[in-house]
Coordinates of C-alpha atoms and ligand atoms in Angstrom, one line a residue:
X1 CA -4.5 11.2 27.3
X2 CA -0.6 10.4 27.8
X3 CA 1.9 9.5 25.0
X4 CA 1.6 5.9 25.7
X5 CA -2.0 5.8 25.8
X6 CA -2.3 7.3 22.4
X7 CA 0.1 5.3 20.7
X8 CA -1.5 2.0 22.4
X9 CA -5.1 3.0 20.6
X10 CA -3.9 3.4 17.3
X11 CA -4.2 1.2 14.4
X12 CA -2.7 2.2 11.1
X13 CA -3.3 0.1 8.2
X14 CA -4.0 -0.1 4.4
X15 CA -6.4 -2.7 2.8
X16 CA -4.7 -4.5 -0.6
X17 CA -6.1 -6.5 -3.3
X18 CA -5.9 -7.4 -7.0
X19 CA -8.2 -4.8 -8.9
X20 CA -12.0 -5.6 -8.5
X21 CA -11.7 -8.0 -5.5
X22 CA -13.2 -5.6 -3.3
X23 CA -11.2 -3.5 -1.6
X24 CA -12.9 -0.2 -2.1
X25 CA -16.2 -2.0 -0.9
X26 CA -14.9 -3.4 2.1
X27 CA -13.1 0.0 3.0
X28 CA -16.7 1.7 2.8
X29 CA -17.7 -0.9 5.0
X30 CA -15.3 -0.2 7.7
X31 CA -15.9 3.5 7.6
X32 CA -19.6 2.7 7.7
X33 CA -19.0 0.5 11.4
X34 CA -17.0 3.0 12.4
X35 CA -19.6 5.8 11.8
X36 CA -17.3 7.7 9.4
X37 CA -19.7 8.0 6.7
X38 CA -23.6 7.3 7.0
X39 CA -24.4 6.1 3.6
X40 CA -22.8 3.7 1.3
X41 CA -21.5 4.9 -1.9
X42 CA -19.9 7.6 -0.2
X43 CA -16.4 6.7 -0.7
X44 CA -15.5 6.5 -4.7
X45 CA -13.3 3.7 -5.8
X46 CA -10.2 5.4 -7.0
X47 CA -9.4 2.9 -9.6
X48 CA -8.7 4.5 -13.1
X49 CA -11.4 1.9 -15.0
X50 CA -9.7 -0.1 -17.4
X51 CA -9.4 1.1 -20.9
X52 CA -9.3 4.7 -19.3
X53 CA -5.5 5.2 -20.6
X54 CA -6.5 8.1 -22.8
X55 CA -8.6 9.7 -20.7
X56 CA -6.9 12.2 -18.8
X57 CA -9.6 14.2 -17.5
X58 CA -10.5 11.0 -15.7
X59 CA -7.0 10.1 -14.5
X60 CA -7.1 13.7 -13.1
X61 CA -10.8 13.2 -11.5
X62 CA -9.3 10.1 -9.9
X63 CA -6.1 11.4 -8.6
X64 CA -8.5 14.3 -6.9
X65 CA -10.5 11.5 -5.4
X66 CA -7.5 9.6 -4.2
X67 CA -6.2 12.9 -2.3
X68 CA -9.6 12.8 -0.5
X69 CA -9.7 9.1 0.2
X70 CA -5.7 9.1 1.0
X71 CA -6.1 8.5 4.7
X72 CA -9.5 7.7 6.3
X73 CA -9.6 7.9 10.1
X74 CA -12.3 6.9 12.2
X75 CA -12.9 5.5 15.7
X76 CA -13.9 2.0 16.8
X77 CA -14.3 0.1 20.2
X78 CA -12.0 3.0 21.7
X79 CA -9.2 2.7 19.0
X80 CA -8.3 5.4 16.4
X81 CA -8.1 3.3 13.0
X82 CA -6.4 5.1 10.2
X83 CA -6.9 3.6 7.0
X84 CA -4.7 4.2 4.0
X85 CA -5.7 4.0 0.9
X86 CA -3.7 2.6 -2.4
X87 CA -4.2 3.3 -6.1
X88 CA -6.3 0.4 -7.4
X89 CA -4.3 0.3 -11.1
X90 CA -1.7 -1.8 -11.2
X91 CA 0.3 0.8 -13.2
X92 CA 0.7 2.8 -9.9
X93 CA 1.9 -0.2 -7.9
X94 CA 4.9 1.6 -6.8
X95 CA 2.9 4.2 -5.0
X96 CA 1.0 0.8 -2.9
X97 CA 4.4 -0.5 -2.3
X98 CA 5.6 3.0 -0.9
X99 CA 2.3 3.3 1.2
X100 CA 2.8 -0.3 2.4
X101 CA 6.0 1.5 4.3
X102 CA 3.6 3.6 6.3
X103 CA 1.4 1.1 7.8
X104 CA 1.6 -1.2 10.9
X105 CA -0.3 -3.9 9.3
X106 CA -2.5 -5.0 6.3
X107 CA -5.7 -6.5 5.3
X108 CA -5.5 -8.3 2.0
X109 CA -8.8 -8.9 0.0
X110 CA -9.3 -11.9 -2.1
X111 CA -12.2 -13.0 -4.6
X112 CA -13.4 -16.2 -3.4
X113 CA -14.0 -17.4 -7.0
X114 CA -10.7 -16.2 -8.6
X115 CA -8.6 -17.0 -5.6
X116 CA -4.7 -15.4 -5.1
X117 CA -4.5 -13.1 -8.1
X118 CA -0.9 -11.6 -9.8
X119 CA -1.2 -8.4 -8.2
X120 CA -1.8 -9.7 -4.6
X121 CA 1.3 -11.9 -4.8
X122 CA 3.4 -9.0 -5.6
X123 CA 1.6 -6.8 -2.7
X124 CA 2.4 -10.0 -0.3
X125 CA 6.0 -9.8 -1.8
X126 CA 6.4 -6.2 -0.1
X127 CA 4.8 -7.3 3.1
X128 CA 6.8 -10.4 3.7
X129 CA 10.3 -8.1 3.4
X130 CA 8.9 -5.7 5.7
X131 CA 7.1 -8.4 8.2
X132 CA 4.0 -6.8 7.9
X133 CA 1.1 -8.4 9.8
X134 CA -1.5 -9.8 7.5
X135 CA -5.2 -10.4 7.6
X136 CA -7.0 -12.3 4.9
X137 CA -10.4 -11.5 4.1
X138 CA -11.8 -13.8 1.5
X139 CA -14.8 -11.9 -0.4
X140 CA -18.0 -12.5 -2.5
X141 CA -19.0 -15.7 -0.8
X142 CA -22.6 -14.8 -2.0
X143 CA -21.1 -15.9 -5.3
X144 CA -20.1 -19.4 -6.4
X145 CA -16.8 -19.6 -4.8
X146 CA -13.9 -22.3 -4.6
X147 CA -13.7 -24.9 -1.8
X148 CA -12.9 -23.0 1.5
X149 CA -10.2 -25.5 2.3
X150 CA -8.6 -25.1 -1.2
X151 CA -8.7 -21.4 -0.8
X152 CA -7.1 -21.5 2.4
X153 CA -4.1 -24.2 0.8
X154 CA -4.0 -21.8 -2.1
X155 CA -3.2 -18.6 0.1
X156 CA -0.8 -20.5 2.4
X157 CA 0.9 -22.0 -1.1
X158 CA 0.8 -18.6 -3.0
X159 CA 1.3 -16.2 -0.6
X160 CA 4.2 -18.2 1.3
X161 CA 2.5 -17.7 4.5
X162 CA 0.7 -19.7 7.2
X163 CA -2.8 -19.4 7.7
X164 CA -5.6 -19.8 10.7
X165 CA -9.3 -19.8 9.7
X166 CA -10.6 -17.7 12.3
X167 CA -14.2 -18.0 10.5
X168 CA -15.5 -20.6 8.6
X169 CA -18.3 -20.1 5.8
X170 CA -21.0 -22.5 5.2
X171 CA -21.6 -22.9 1.6
X172 CA -21.6 -20.1 -1.0
X173 CA -23.2 -18.4 -4.1
X174 CA -27.0 -19.0 -3.8
X175 CA -27.0 -21.5 -0.7
X176 CA -24.5 -19.5 1.2
X177 CA -25.9 -19.8 4.8
X178 CA -23.5 -17.5 6.9
X179 CA -20.1 -17.8 8.5
X180 CA -19.6 -19.7 11.6
X181 CA -17.1 -17.5 13.9
X182 CA -14.4 -19.6 15.2
X183 CA -13.0 -17.1 17.5
X184 CA -16.5 -16.3 19.5
X185 CA -18.2 -19.6 18.9
X186 CA -21.2 -17.6 17.4
X187 CA -23.0 -18.2 13.9
X188 CA -23.5 -14.9 11.6
X189 CA -26.4 -15.7 9.5
X190 CA -26.5 -14.3 5.8
X191 CA -29.8 -12.6 4.7
X192 CA -28.8 -10.7 1.3
X193 CA -29.6 -7.2 2.3
X194 CA -27.8 -4.4 0.5
X195 CA -28.6 -1.6 3.0
X196 CA -27.8 -3.5 6.0
X197 CA -25.7 -1.2 7.9
X198 CA -25.1 -2.7 11.1
X199 CA -25.3 -6.3 12.4
X200 CA -26.1 -9.3 10.5
X201 CA -28.5 -11.7 12.9
X202 CA -26.0 -13.4 14.9
X203 CA -26.8 -16.4 16.8
X204 CA -24.4 -17.8 19.6
X205 CA -24.3 -21.6 19.1
X206 CA -21.2 -22.6 22.0
X207 CA -21.8 -26.4 21.1
X208 CA -21.9 -27.3 17.8
X209 CA -24.0 -30.8 18.4
X210 CA -26.5 -29.1 19.6
X211 CA -29.9 -29.2 17.6
X212 CA -30.0 -25.7 17.5
X213 CA -27.6 -25.2 14.4
X214 CA -29.5 -27.4 12.3
X215 CA -32.6 -25.1 12.8
X216 CA -30.8 -22.3 11.4
X217 CA -29.2 -23.5 8.4
X218 CA -30.7 -26.9 7.9
X219 CA -29.6 -30.6 8.8
X220 CA -27.0 -31.0 5.7
X221 CA -25.2 -27.6 6.3
X222 CA -25.2 -28.2 9.9
X223 CA -23.3 -31.5 9.4
X224 CA -21.1 -30.1 7.0
X225 CA -20.3 -27.5 9.4
X226 CA -19.4 -29.9 12.0
X227 CA -17.2 -31.9 9.9
X228 CA -15.2 -28.3 8.8
X229 CA -14.4 -27.5 12.1
X230 CA -13.9 -30.3 13.2
X231 CA -11.2 -30.4 10.6
X232 CA -9.8 -27.0 11.2
X233 CA -9.4 -27.7 15.0
X234 CA -7.7 -30.7 13.9
X235 CA -5.5 -29.5 11.0
X236 CA -4.4 -26.0 12.2
X237 CA -2.8 -25.2 15.2
X238 CA -4.6 -22.7 18.2
X239 CA -4.3 -19.0 16.6
X240 CA -0.8 -17.5 17.5
X241 CA -1.3 -13.7 17.9
X242 CA 2.9 -13.4 18.3
X243 CA 3.5 -15.5 15.1
X244 CA 0.6 -13.0 13.5
X245 CA 2.6 -9.9 14.7
X246 CA 6.2 -11.6 13.3
X247 CA 4.3 -11.7 9.9
X248 CA 4.3 -15.6 9.7
X249 CA 0.9 -16.2 10.2
X250 CA -2.1 -15.0 8.7
X251 CA -5.9 -15.1 10.2
X252 CA -8.3 -15.8 7.6
X253 CA -12.1 -14.3 7.7
X254 CA -14.9 -15.3 4.9
X255 CA -17.7 -13.0 4.0
X256 CA -19.3 -10.7 1.7
X257 CA -18.4 -6.9 1.6
X258 CA -20.6 -5.7 -0.9
X259 CA -23.7 -7.3 1.8
X260 CA -21.7 -6.0 4.9
X261 CA -21.4 -9.7 5.7
X262 CA -18.7 -11.1 7.8
X263 CA -17.2 -7.3 7.9
X264 CA -17.8 -7.0 11.7
X265 CA -16.0 -10.1 12.7
X266 CA -13.2 -9.0 10.7
X267 CA -13.2 -5.5 12.5
X268 CA -13.7 -6.9 15.9
X269 CA -11.0 -9.1 15.6
X270 CA -8.8 -6.3 13.7
X271 CA -8.8 -3.7 16.5
X272 CA -8.0 -6.6 18.8
X273 CA -5.3 -8.4 17.4
X274 CA -3.4 -5.8 15.1
X275 CA -0.7 -4.1 16.1
X276 CA -0.1 -0.4 17.0
X277 CA 2.6 1.9 15.7
X278 CA 5.8 -0.3 16.1
X279 CA 9.4 0.3 16.0
X280 CA 10.7 2.1 12.8
X281 CA 14.2 1.4 11.7
X282 CA 16.7 3.9 10.5
X283 CA 20.2 4.4 9.2
X284 CA 22.0 4.6 12.8
X285 CA 19.2 3.5 14.9
X286 CA 15.6 2.0 15.9
X287 CA 13.2 4.7 16.5
X288 CA 10.6 3.9 19.4
X289 CA 7.0 5.3 19.2
X290 CA 7.0 6.0 22.9
X291 CA 10.2 8.4 22.8
X292 CA 9.7 11.9 23.7
X293 CA 10.8 13.8 20.7
X294 CA 8.8 13.6 17.4
X295 CA 10.1 12.1 14.3
X296 CA 8.2 11.0 11.2
X297 CA 9.0 10.6 7.2
X298 CA 7.6 11.7 4.0
X299 CA 5.7 8.5 2.2
X300 CA 3.8 10.2 -0.2
X301 CA 3.5 13.7 -2.3
X302 CA 0.2 14.8 -4.0
X303 CA 0.2 17.4 -6.4
X304 CA -2.8 19.9 -6.1
X305 CA -5.6 19.5 -8.4
X306 CA -6.1 22.8 -8.8
X307 CA -4.1 24.3 -11.7
X308 CA -3.5 27.5 -9.9
X309 CA -2.1 26.6 -6.9
X310 CA 0.8 24.3 -7.9
X311 CA 1.1 23.4 -4.3
X312 CA 1.5 19.7 -3.0
X313 CA 0.6 17.7 -0.2
X314 CA 3.2 16.0 1.5
X315 CA 1.9 13.0 3.7
X316 CA 3.9 12.6 6.9
X317 CA 3.8 9.6 9.0
X318 CA 4.6 10.3 12.7
X319 CA 7.1 7.5 13.9
X320 CA 7.6 9.0 17.5
X321 CA 6.7 11.7 19.9
X322 CA 3.6 14.2 19.7
X323 CA 3.8 16.2 16.5
X324 CA 2.6 20.1 16.9
X325 CA 1.4 22.6 14.8
X326 CA 4.0 26.0 14.7
X327 CA 6.4 23.8 16.3
X328 CA 9.9 23.9 14.4
X329 CA 11.0 20.9 13.4
X330 CA 14.4 20.0 11.5
X331 CA 13.9 19.1 7.5
X332 CA 17.0 16.6 7.6
X333 CA 17.8 16.6 4.3
X334 CA 18.1 20.3 3.7
X335 CA 19.1 20.9 7.4
X336 CA 16.4 23.7 7.7
X337 CA 14.2 24.4 10.5
X338 CA 10.3 24.3 9.5
X339 CA 7.2 25.0 10.8
X340 CA 3.7 24.2 9.7
X341 CA 0.7 26.6 10.7
X342 CA -2.1 24.2 9.1
X343 CA -1.3 20.8 8.9
X344 CA -3.9 18.5 8.2
X345 CA -5.5 15.2 9.2
X346 CA -7.9 13.4 7.4
X347 CA -11.2 12.1 9.0
X348 CA -13.1 10.1 6.2
X349 CA -14.4 12.6 3.6
X350 CA -13.3 15.8 5.7
X351 CA -9.8 17.1 5.9
X352 CA -9.2 19.5 9.3
X353 CA -6.3 21.5 10.6
X354 CA -4.9 19.8 13.4
X355 CA -2.9 20.7 16.7
X356 CA -1.4 17.6 17.4
X357 CA -0.8 14.1 16.0
X358 CA 0.7 11.0 17.4
X359 CA 2.7 8.0 16.2
X360 CA 0.5 6.0 13.8
X361 CA -1.2 9.2 12.2
X362 CA -0.8 10.9 9.0
X363 CA -0.2 14.4 8.8
X364 CA -0.9 16.4 5.3
X365 CA 1.9 19.1 5.3
X366 CA 1.5 22.0 2.5
X367 CA 4.7 21.8 0.1
X368 CA 5.6 24.5 -2.2
X369 CA 8.1 22.3 -3.8
X370 CA 10.7 21.5 -1.2
X371 CA 10.1 17.6 -0.1
X372 CA 11.2 14.3 -1.8
X373 CA 9.6 11.1 -0.8
X374 CA 11.8 9.6 2.2
X375 CA 12.2 13.1 3.6
X376 CA 12.9 12.9 7.4
X377 CA 11.8 15.4 10.3
X378 CA 12.9 15.5 14.0
X379 CA 13.7 17.5 16.6
X380 CA 17.0 18.0 16.1
X381 CA 18.6 14.6 15.6
X382 CA 19.9 14.0 11.8
X383 CA 17.8 10.4 11.3
X384 CA 16.8 8.8 8.1
X385 CA 14.3 6.1 8.2
X386 CA 15.2 3.4 5.9
X387 CA 13.2 0.8 3.9
X388 CA 11.4 3.4 1.6
X389 CA 11.3 1.3 -1.4
X390 CA 12.2 2.6 -5.2
X391 CA 11.5 -0.4 -7.1
X392 CA 13.4 -1.3 -10.7
X393 CA 11.3 0.3 -13.3
X394 CA 10.3 -1.9 -16.2
X395 CA 9.3 0.5 -19.1
X396 CA 11.9 3.0 -20.4
X397 CA 11.9 6.0 -22.8
X398 CA 14.1 8.9 -23.7
X399 CA 12.3 12.2 -22.9
X400 CA 13.2 15.1 -25.2
X401 CA 11.9 18.7 -25.0
X402 CA 9.8 19.4 -27.8
X403 CA 9.7 23.3 -26.7
X404 CA 13.0 24.9 -26.9
X405 CA 11.5 28.2 -25.2
X406 CA 10.5 26.2 -22.2
X407 CA 13.7 24.3 -21.1
X408 CA 13.3 25.2 -17.5
X409 CA 9.7 24.3 -17.0
X410 CA 10.3 21.2 -18.2
X411 CA 13.3 20.7 -16.0
X412 CA 11.4 21.8 -12.9
X413 CA 8.6 19.8 -14.2
X414 CA 10.4 16.7 -14.3
X415 CA 12.5 17.5 -11.0
X416 CA 9.2 17.5 -8.9
X417 CA 7.3 14.6 -10.4
X418 CA 10.5 12.5 -9.7
X419 CA 10.1 13.5 -6.4
X420 CA 6.8 12.6 -6.3
X421 CA 7.7 9.1 -6.8
X422 CA 5.9 9.3 -10.6
X423 CA 8.9 7.8 -12.4
X424 CA 12.4 7.6 -12.0
X425 CA 15.1 9.3 -14.1
X426 CA 18.6 8.0 -15.4
X427 CA 21.1 9.8 -17.8
X428 CA 22.8 8.0 -19.6
X429 CA 26.8 7.4 -19.4
X430 CA 27.0 7.3 -23.4
X431 CA 24.8 10.2 -24.5
X432 CA 24.0 12.0 -21.6
X433 CA 20.3 11.8 -22.6
X434 CA 17.7 11.5 -20.2
X435 CA 16.0 8.7 -19.7
X436 CA 12.6 8.2 -17.6
X437 CA 11.8 4.8 -16.2
X438 CA 8.3 3.6 -14.7
X439 CA 6.3 0.8 -13.7
X440 CA 3.6 0.8 -15.7
X441 CA 2.9 2.4 -19.4
X442 CA 0.3 5.1 -18.3
X443 CA 2.8 6.9 -16.2
X444 CA 4.3 8.4 -19.7
X445 CA 1.1 9.8 -20.5
X446 CA -0.1 11.0 -17.2
X447 CA 3.6 13.2 -17.3
X448 CA 3.5 14.6 -20.4
X449 CA -0.3 15.6 -19.5
X450 CA 1.3 17.0 -15.9
X451 CA 4.1 18.6 -17.6
X452 CA 1.9 20.5 -20.0
X453 CA -1.1 21.5 -17.6
X454 CA 0.9 21.9 -14.3
X455 CA 4.4 23.2 -15.5
X456 CA 3.6 24.5 -19.1
X457 CA 6.1 22.6 -20.8
X458 CA 5.7 20.0 -23.4
X459 CA 8.1 16.7 -24.0
X460 CA 8.6 14.0 -26.5
X461 CA 8.8 10.5 -25.7
X462 CA 11.7 8.3 -28.0
X463 CA 11.7 4.8 -27.7
X464 CA 14.6 2.7 -26.0
X465 CA 14.9 -1.0 -25.8
X466 CA 15.9 -1.7 -22.0
X467 CA 14.8 -4.9 -20.1
X468 CA 15.5 -3.7 -16.7
X469 CA 17.5 -1.0 -14.7
X470 CA 19.2 -2.6 -11.8
X471 CA 21.6 -0.7 -9.2
X472 CA 25.1 -2.2 -8.9
X473 CA 27.7 -1.8 -6.2
X474 CA 30.7 -3.4 -5.1
X475 CA 33.2 -3.5 -2.5
X476 CA 35.9 -4.8 -5.2
X477 CA 36.5 -1.5 -6.6
X478 CA 38.5 -2.5 -9.9
X479 CA 36.1 -5.0 -10.9
X480 CA 33.6 -2.1 -10.8
X481 CA 35.6 0.0 -12.7
X482 CA 36.4 -2.9 -15.0
X483 CA 32.3 -3.5 -15.5
X484 CA 31.6 0.1 -15.8
X485 CA 34.3 0.6 -18.6
X486 CA 33.3 -2.8 -20.6
X487 CA 29.5 -1.9 -20.3
X488 CA 30.0 1.8 -20.9
X489 CA 26.8 2.1 -23.5
X490 CA 24.8 0.3 -21.0
X491 CA 25.6 2.4 -18.1
X492 CA 23.6 5.3 -16.3
X493 CA 23.5 7.3 -13.1
X494 CA 20.2 7.8 -11.3
X495 CA 18.9 11.2 -9.7
X496 CA 21.5 10.6 -6.4
X497 CA 24.4 9.9 -8.9
X498 CA 24.2 6.0 -8.2
X499 CA 25.7 3.7 -10.7
X500 CA 22.8 2.0 -12.7
X501 CA 23.2 -0.4 -15.2
X502 CA 20.8 -0.9 -18.0
X503 CA 20.5 -4.3 -19.0
X504 CA 19.2 -4.9 -22.8
X505 CA 17.7 -8.4 -22.4
X506 CA 17.4 -10.9 -19.3
X507 CA 20.3 -12.8 -21.4
X508 CA 22.7 -10.0 -21.0
X509 CA 21.8 -9.3 -17.1
X510 CA 22.3 -13.0 -16.1
X511 CA 25.6 -12.9 -18.3
X512 CA 26.5 -9.8 -16.3
X513 CA 26.0 -11.3 -12.9
X514 CA 27.9 -14.7 -14.0
X515 CA 30.6 -12.7 -15.2
X516 CA 30.9 -10.0 -12.3
X517 CA 30.6 -12.2 -9.0
X518 CA 31.7 -9.2 -6.8
X519 CA 28.9 -6.8 -8.2
X520 CA 25.7 -6.6 -6.3
X521 CA 23.0 -6.0 -8.7
X522 CA 19.6 -4.7 -7.0
X523 CA 16.4 -4.6 -8.1
X524 CA 15.1 -2.1 -5.5
X525 CA 16.8 1.0 -4.4
X526 CA 15.9 3.2 -1.4
X527 CA 14.9 6.6 -1.8
Ligands
G4P601 P1 -11.7 -3.2 -5.6 O1 -11.7 -1.6 -5.3 O2 -11.1 -4.0 -5.3 O3 -11.2 -3.0 -7.3 O4 -13.3 -3.7 -6.2 P2 -14.3 -2.8 -5.6 O5 -14.6 -2.4 -4.1 O6 -14.8 -1.9 -6.4 O7 -15.6 -4.1 -6.2 C1 -15.3 -4.8 -7.5 C2 -16.7 -5.2 -7.8 O8 -17.0 -6.3 -7.0 C3 -17.9 -4.3 -7.9 O9 -19.0 -4.4 -8.8 C4 -18.5 -4.7 -6.2 O10 -19.9 -4.1 -5.7 C5 -18.3 -6.1 -6.2 N1 -18.3 -6.6 -4.9 C6 -17.7 -6.0 -3.9 N2 -17.7 -7.2 -2.7 C7 -18.9 -8.0 -3.5 C8 -19.5 -9.1 -2.6 O11 -19.0 -9.5 -1.5 N3 -20.4 -10.0 -3.7 C9 -20.2 -9.8 -4.6 N4 -21.3 -10.2 -5.6 N5 -19.7 -8.6 -5.5 C10 -19.2 -7.8 -4.8 P3 -18.6 -3.4 -10.1 O12 -19.9 -4.2 -11.1 O13 -17.5 -3.5 -10.7 O14 -19.0 -2.0 -9.7 P4 -20.3 -1.6 -9.0 O15 -21.0 -0.7 -10.1 O16 -20.9 -2.4 -8.3 O17 -19.8 -0.5 -8.2

């Protein structure tokens, strides 16, 4: 198949949700449709259960699962679909944000009873920044849920995106009857059957006035559906795919993932409307997927589970051209040529060595500690992909060496864990001490545990009171110098030597922003 056709049939996306909304369940059902798995329960949730913060073995086990399920590929309706998994626990949100840089679209799952939740809002923020096309799946309609129009309004208001329902539910909870597919003009009848693996019983109803409708769902619900559909058609414009592709309009589906209900409609529509691999911006130019030469970037690095092999897997997203096994590529940051003898692809539960991969695909590369998140591979051009975010951490501690004999091990461990994007390292300008900043408190425990088990080093944490770290830049050199002098005790540098202001309080930050107008304070930096 020509490169052009391979690209056109690829759909690389992530399912994102607030924990417990049904992300894992929906992913599993999508894989069932794709024939990638055959029994329910094959995809383990990679979420770290609440309250498991001190159970390190659990964390390790979960990490293992998330390697296995990091990318799940399958074929459906002629498309090659790649689902990128994201961690469920919000302390690992940064990992999710980075994964979002490697997808071309997302499906957001929302719990029909709870509506839009905190984590959904944050994730949507990242999608909006990147103009990622979004499809919304409102889940758990088999349970008492909010009213569909209220949910649609809530999504629109809370996620700041226009919506367009493409399916509409008929009641919910104990009286849930099914979903009317506005796209195909057919009715899917709900039968609560957990074993269901393929189609729900579907009736084609072109004319909602036809008496057949009431035969299926009863007169009362038939009348309600007629009114609802009339309202939908009256209130919402026709679905505009271009607006969806620009990230301005989200089609909305309703269903019940655990009952495999409404999932087929979602998937059918997804393969039709979701974008194939999109152009990717670099510091110098935009890379088009159709370009003949291979380019790609590392968006995730995962340490090996086996303590005897301290190697890692780097996940490379192919952006253009054809990736080939045993071919030399330029590792742009080091300027070295590298070739890979056993690059892996991921198909549902299996991992296999591949010879070629195309834009949209994710390739697992064996890494002995040379790669960092954001690293670019090309056929010679010194490109650097942009937009791989590193978010301002919100939790901070001094890290101290607890074993003077293991200084080197500690330094190496910290270095590698930072490359993996587990946390960020800052060096205080005041006293030269090392400060680790994370998005969630759980990471401190993970770091300590991993330093001990993977690097044979031990560390100690000491408290430090910081409200936020933000990167500062200015074209006004004298104001910048003045700021750094005055805030000397609150200044630090990150691992790239960039200036970081460690604000003690939100008040101190606001004051600094007020008094130093020429300085840009940013809360996300790039790798
Ligand atoms: P997550 O990955 O987004 O965190 O959510 P997950 O799929 O693990 O689902 C969270 C819980 O919601 C699970 O129950 C799951 O069975 C349930 N669930 C998912 N979809 C539906 C649905 O359509 N209807 C209903 N009623 N429940 C749904 P759990 O009790 O936490 O786990 P389990 O023991 O059932 O696996």
